[in-house]
Coordinates of C-alpha atoms in Angstrom, one line a residue:
X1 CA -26.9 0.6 -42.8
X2 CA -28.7 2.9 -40.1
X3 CA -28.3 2.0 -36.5
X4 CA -30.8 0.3 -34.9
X5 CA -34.0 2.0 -33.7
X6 CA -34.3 3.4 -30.5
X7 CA -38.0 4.3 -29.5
X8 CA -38.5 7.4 -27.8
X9 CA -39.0 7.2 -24.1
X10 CA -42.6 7.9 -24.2
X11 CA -42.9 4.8 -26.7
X12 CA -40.6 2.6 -24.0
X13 CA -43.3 4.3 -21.7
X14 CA -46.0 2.5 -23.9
X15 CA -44.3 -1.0 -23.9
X16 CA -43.7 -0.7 -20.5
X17 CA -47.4 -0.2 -19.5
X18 CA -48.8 -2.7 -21.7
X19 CA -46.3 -5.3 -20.4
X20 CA -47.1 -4.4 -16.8
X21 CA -50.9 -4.4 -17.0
X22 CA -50.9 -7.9 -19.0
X23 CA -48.1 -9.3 -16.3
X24 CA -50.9 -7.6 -13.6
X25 CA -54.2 -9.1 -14.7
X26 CA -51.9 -12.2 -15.1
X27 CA -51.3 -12.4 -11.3
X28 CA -54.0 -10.6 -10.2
X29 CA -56.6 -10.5 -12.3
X30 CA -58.4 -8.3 -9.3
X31 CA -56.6 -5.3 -10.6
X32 CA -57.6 -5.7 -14.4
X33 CA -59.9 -2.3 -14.0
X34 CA -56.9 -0.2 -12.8
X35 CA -54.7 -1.9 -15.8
X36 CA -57.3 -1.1 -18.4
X37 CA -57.2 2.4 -17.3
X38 CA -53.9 3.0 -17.2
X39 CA -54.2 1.6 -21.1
X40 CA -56.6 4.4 -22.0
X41 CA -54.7 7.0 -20.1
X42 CA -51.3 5.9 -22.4
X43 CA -53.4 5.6 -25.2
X44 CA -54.8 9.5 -24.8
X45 CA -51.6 11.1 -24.4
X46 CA -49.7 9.1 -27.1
X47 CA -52.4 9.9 -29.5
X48 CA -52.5 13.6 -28.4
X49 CA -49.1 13.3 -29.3
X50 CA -49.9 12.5 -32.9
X51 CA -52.0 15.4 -33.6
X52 CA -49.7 18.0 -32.2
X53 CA -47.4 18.2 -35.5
X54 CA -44.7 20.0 -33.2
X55 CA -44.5 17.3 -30.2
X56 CA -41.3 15.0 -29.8
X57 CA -43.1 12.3 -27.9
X58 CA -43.2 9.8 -30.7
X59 CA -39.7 10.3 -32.3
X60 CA -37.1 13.0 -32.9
X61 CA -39.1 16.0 -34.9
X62 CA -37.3 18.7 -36.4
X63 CA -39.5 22.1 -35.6
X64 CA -36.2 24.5 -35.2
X65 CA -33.2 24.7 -37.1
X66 CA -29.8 23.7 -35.0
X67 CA -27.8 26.6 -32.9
X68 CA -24.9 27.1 -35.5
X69 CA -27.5 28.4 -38.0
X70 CA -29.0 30.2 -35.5
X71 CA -25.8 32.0 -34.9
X72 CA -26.3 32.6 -39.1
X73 CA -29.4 34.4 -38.5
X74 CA -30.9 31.4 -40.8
X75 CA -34.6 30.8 -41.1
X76 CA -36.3 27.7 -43.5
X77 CA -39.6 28.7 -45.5
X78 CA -40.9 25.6 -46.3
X79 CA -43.2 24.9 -49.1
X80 CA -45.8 21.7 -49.0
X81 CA -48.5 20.2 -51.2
X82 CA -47.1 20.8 -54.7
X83 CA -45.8 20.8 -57.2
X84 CA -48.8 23.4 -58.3
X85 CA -48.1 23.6 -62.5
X86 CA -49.8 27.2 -62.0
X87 CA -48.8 28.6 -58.8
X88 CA -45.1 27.4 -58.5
X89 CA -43.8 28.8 -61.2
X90 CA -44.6 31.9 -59.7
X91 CA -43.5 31.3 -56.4
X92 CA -39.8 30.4 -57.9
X93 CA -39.9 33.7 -59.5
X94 CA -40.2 35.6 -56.5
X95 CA -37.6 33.6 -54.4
X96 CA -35.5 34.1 -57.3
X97 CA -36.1 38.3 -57.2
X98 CA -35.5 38.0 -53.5
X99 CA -32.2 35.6 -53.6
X100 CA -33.9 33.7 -51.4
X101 CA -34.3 29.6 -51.3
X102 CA -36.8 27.1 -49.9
X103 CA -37.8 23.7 -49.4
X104 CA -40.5 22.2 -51.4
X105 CA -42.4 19.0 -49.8
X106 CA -44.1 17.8 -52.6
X107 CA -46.7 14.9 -53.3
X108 CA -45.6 12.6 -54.6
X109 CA -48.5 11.8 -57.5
X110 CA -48.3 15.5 -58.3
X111 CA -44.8 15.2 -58.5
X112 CA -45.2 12.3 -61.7
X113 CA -47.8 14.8 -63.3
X114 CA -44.9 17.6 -62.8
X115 CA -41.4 16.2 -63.1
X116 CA -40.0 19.0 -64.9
X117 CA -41.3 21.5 -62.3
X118 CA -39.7 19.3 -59.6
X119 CA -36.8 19.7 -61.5
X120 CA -36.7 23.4 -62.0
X121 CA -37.3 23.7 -58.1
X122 CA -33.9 21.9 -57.7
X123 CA -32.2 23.5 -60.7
X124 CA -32.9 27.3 -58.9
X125 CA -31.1 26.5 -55.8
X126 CA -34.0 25.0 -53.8
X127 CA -34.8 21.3 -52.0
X128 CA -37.1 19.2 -52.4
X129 CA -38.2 16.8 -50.1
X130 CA -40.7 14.1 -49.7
X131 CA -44.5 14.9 -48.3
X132 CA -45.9 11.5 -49.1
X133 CA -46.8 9.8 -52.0
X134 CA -50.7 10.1 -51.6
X135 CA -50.6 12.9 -49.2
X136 CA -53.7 11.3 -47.6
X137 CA -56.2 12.8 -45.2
X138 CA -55.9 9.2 -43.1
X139 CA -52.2 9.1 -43.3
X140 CA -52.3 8.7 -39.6
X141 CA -54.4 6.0 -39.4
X142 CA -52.0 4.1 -41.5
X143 CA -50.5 0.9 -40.5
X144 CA -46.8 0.6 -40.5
X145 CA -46.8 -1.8 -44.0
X146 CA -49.0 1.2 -45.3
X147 CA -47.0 3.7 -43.8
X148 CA -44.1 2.8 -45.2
X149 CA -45.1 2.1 -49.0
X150 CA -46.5 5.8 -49.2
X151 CA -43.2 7.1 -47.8
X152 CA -41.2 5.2 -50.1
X153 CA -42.7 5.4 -53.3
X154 CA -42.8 9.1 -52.6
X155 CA -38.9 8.6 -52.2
X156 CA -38.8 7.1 -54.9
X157 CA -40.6 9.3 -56.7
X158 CA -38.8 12.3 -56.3
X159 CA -35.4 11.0 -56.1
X160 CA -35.8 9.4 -59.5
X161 CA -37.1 13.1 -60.9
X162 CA -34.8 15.1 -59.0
X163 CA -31.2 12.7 -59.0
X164 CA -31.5 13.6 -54.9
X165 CA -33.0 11.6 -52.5
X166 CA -35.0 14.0 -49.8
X167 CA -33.9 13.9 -46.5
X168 CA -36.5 15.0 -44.6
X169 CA -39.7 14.1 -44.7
X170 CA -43.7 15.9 -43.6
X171 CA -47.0 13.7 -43.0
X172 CA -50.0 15.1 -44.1
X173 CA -50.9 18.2 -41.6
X174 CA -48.1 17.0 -39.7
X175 CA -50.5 14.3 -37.8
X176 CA -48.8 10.7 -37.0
X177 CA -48.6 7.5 -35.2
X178 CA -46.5 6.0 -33.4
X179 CA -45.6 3.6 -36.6
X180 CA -43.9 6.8 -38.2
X181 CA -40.6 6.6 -36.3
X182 CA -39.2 3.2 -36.9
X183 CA -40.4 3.6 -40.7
X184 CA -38.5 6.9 -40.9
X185 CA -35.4 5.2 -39.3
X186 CA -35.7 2.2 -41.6
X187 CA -35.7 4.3 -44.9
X188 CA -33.0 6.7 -43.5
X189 CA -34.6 10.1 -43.4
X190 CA -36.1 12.2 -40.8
X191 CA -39.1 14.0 -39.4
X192 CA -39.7 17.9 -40.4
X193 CA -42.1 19.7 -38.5
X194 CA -42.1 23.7 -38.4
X195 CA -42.0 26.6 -36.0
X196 CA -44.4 28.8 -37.4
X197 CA -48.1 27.4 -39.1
X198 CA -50.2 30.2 -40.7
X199 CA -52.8 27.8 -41.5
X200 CA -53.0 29.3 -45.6
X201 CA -54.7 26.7 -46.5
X202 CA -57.9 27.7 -44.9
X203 CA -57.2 31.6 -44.6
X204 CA -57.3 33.5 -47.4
X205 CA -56.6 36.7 -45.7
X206 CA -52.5 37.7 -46.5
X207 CA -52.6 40.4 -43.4
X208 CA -53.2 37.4 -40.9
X209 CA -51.3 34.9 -42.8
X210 CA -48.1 37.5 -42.6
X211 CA -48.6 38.4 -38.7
X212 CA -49.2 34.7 -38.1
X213 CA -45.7 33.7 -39.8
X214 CA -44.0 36.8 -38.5
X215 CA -44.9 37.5 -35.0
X216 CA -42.0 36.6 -32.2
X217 CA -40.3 36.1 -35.7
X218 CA -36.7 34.4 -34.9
X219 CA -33.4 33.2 -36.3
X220 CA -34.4 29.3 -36.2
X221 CA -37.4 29.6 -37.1
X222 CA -39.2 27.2 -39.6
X223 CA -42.2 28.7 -41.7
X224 CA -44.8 26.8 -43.4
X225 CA -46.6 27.6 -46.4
X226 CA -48.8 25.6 -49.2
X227 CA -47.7 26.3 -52.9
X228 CA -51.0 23.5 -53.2
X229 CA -53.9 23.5 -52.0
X230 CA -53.9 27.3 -51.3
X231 CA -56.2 29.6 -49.5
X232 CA -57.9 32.1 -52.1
X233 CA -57.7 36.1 -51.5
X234 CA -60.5 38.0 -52.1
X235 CA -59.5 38.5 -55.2
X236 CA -58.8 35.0 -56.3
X237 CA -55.1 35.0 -55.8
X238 CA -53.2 32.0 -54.4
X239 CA -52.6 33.5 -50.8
X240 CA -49.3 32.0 -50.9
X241 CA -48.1 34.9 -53.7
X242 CA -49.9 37.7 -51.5
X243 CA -47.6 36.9 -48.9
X244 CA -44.1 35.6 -50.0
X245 CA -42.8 38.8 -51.3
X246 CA -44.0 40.5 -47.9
X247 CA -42.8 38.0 -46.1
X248 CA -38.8 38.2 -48.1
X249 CA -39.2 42.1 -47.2
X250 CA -39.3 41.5 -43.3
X251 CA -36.9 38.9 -43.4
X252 CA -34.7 41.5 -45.2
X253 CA -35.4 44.1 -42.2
X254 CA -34.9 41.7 -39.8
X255 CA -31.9 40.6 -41.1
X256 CA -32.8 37.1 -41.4
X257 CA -31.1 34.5 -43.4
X258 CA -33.8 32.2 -45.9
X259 CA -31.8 29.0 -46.7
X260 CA -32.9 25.3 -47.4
X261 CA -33.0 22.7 -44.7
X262 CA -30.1 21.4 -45.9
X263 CA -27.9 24.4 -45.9
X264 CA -28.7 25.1 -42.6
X265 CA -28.3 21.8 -40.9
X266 CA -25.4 20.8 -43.1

């Protein structure tokens, strides 16, 4: 059984202020203009929080990989939005040319239409790991009870297809509420963000997709990319096979490590 939740001090922040102000108006009701705007205030900044994909405020949020795979000279590419039945395949080829491996956060309905893809990903020496069931555009907007049934019939999902339960798991764009922690800790996996966001699924250009992904590049990092849902080159090409073999070359002159996230945290 996991340990009980502990919410993050920002979200004791939150309980804290909303007990005060309705203890304040309580006794003095004088005061209820000052409570109401410290409620607005905490409401801004927590909901800032859940549209920064990289922030800690809500919960513990994986965006770097620990020190001792630092010390490896490990990076993570990370993979979201499929399984794509066209443009997988080829991405596992070229991870496979490279001897590189990844971590695939897939959908879970695209994972039912594509279970034997899911379970070539694992079969090559890569993760999957769970990026919602309905990988909806008002994910954050979810209630907990919501929350928590997309999460874990994509768990479901893919553990049934795969024989591994993910880990780890990646909202929609990475945007959240403050619901997502506690339903995280009560299904026993964690929060994956990323370093490093070349935003391929609106640019189709591979130069600025690259520089985006490799500038300040750094044993730790976490890269994101979109098997699904991928930006078009000019020429029509999945941006996401433009760059990968590119991207495998300057890890190989940089002397950085591509692994799964559970090779480098385990």
């Amino acid at each position: 059984m996991p340990n009980r939740w502990k919410p993050s001090p920002a979200l004791r922040a939150t309980f804290a202020i909303h007990a005060g102000a309705a203890v304040g108006c309580l006794l003095a009701p004088a005061i209820w203009p000052w409570a109401l705007g410290a409620l607005v205030i905490n409401h801004a900044v927590i909901t800032v929080a859940g549209l920064l994909p990289r922030s800690t405020l809500l919960g513990p949020n994986l965006t770097r990989l620990p020190p001792a795979s630092v010390a490896l000279r490990e990076v993570a590419i990370t993979i979201d939005d499929g399984p794509d039945p066209d443009v997988t395949p080829q991405v596992l080829d070229i991870l496979d040319a490279a001897g590189a491996r990844a971590t695939f956060f897939c959908i879970g309905w695209r994972a039912r239409e594509n279970p034997a893809l899911c379970r070539d990903i694992v079969a090559r020496g890569h993760q999957v790991e769970n990026h919602g069931d309905s990988h909806s555009k008002a994910f954050a907007f979810f209630g907990p009870r919501r929350m928590r049934a997309d999460i874990a019939a994509g768990q479901a999902t893919l553990a049934g297809i795969t024989g591994q339960p993910p880990r780890y798991f990646r909202a929609t764009a990475g945007l959240r509420n403050p619901f997502l922690d506690p339903v995280l800790h009560r299904l026993g996996i964690r929060l994956a963000a990323w370093t490093r966001r070349p935003y391929d699924t609106r640019c189709g250009d591979p130069d600025t997709v690259l520089a985006r992904l490799t500038r300040d590049l750094a044993p730790g990092d976490i890269l994101l990319l979109h098997d699904g849902h991928a930006a078009r080159t000019a020429d029509g090409q999945p941006v996401i096979l433009a760059v990968l073999p590119r991207l495998l070359a300057v890890l190989r002159e940089k002397e950085l490590n591509p692994v799964t996230l559970n090779q480098a945290i385990s």
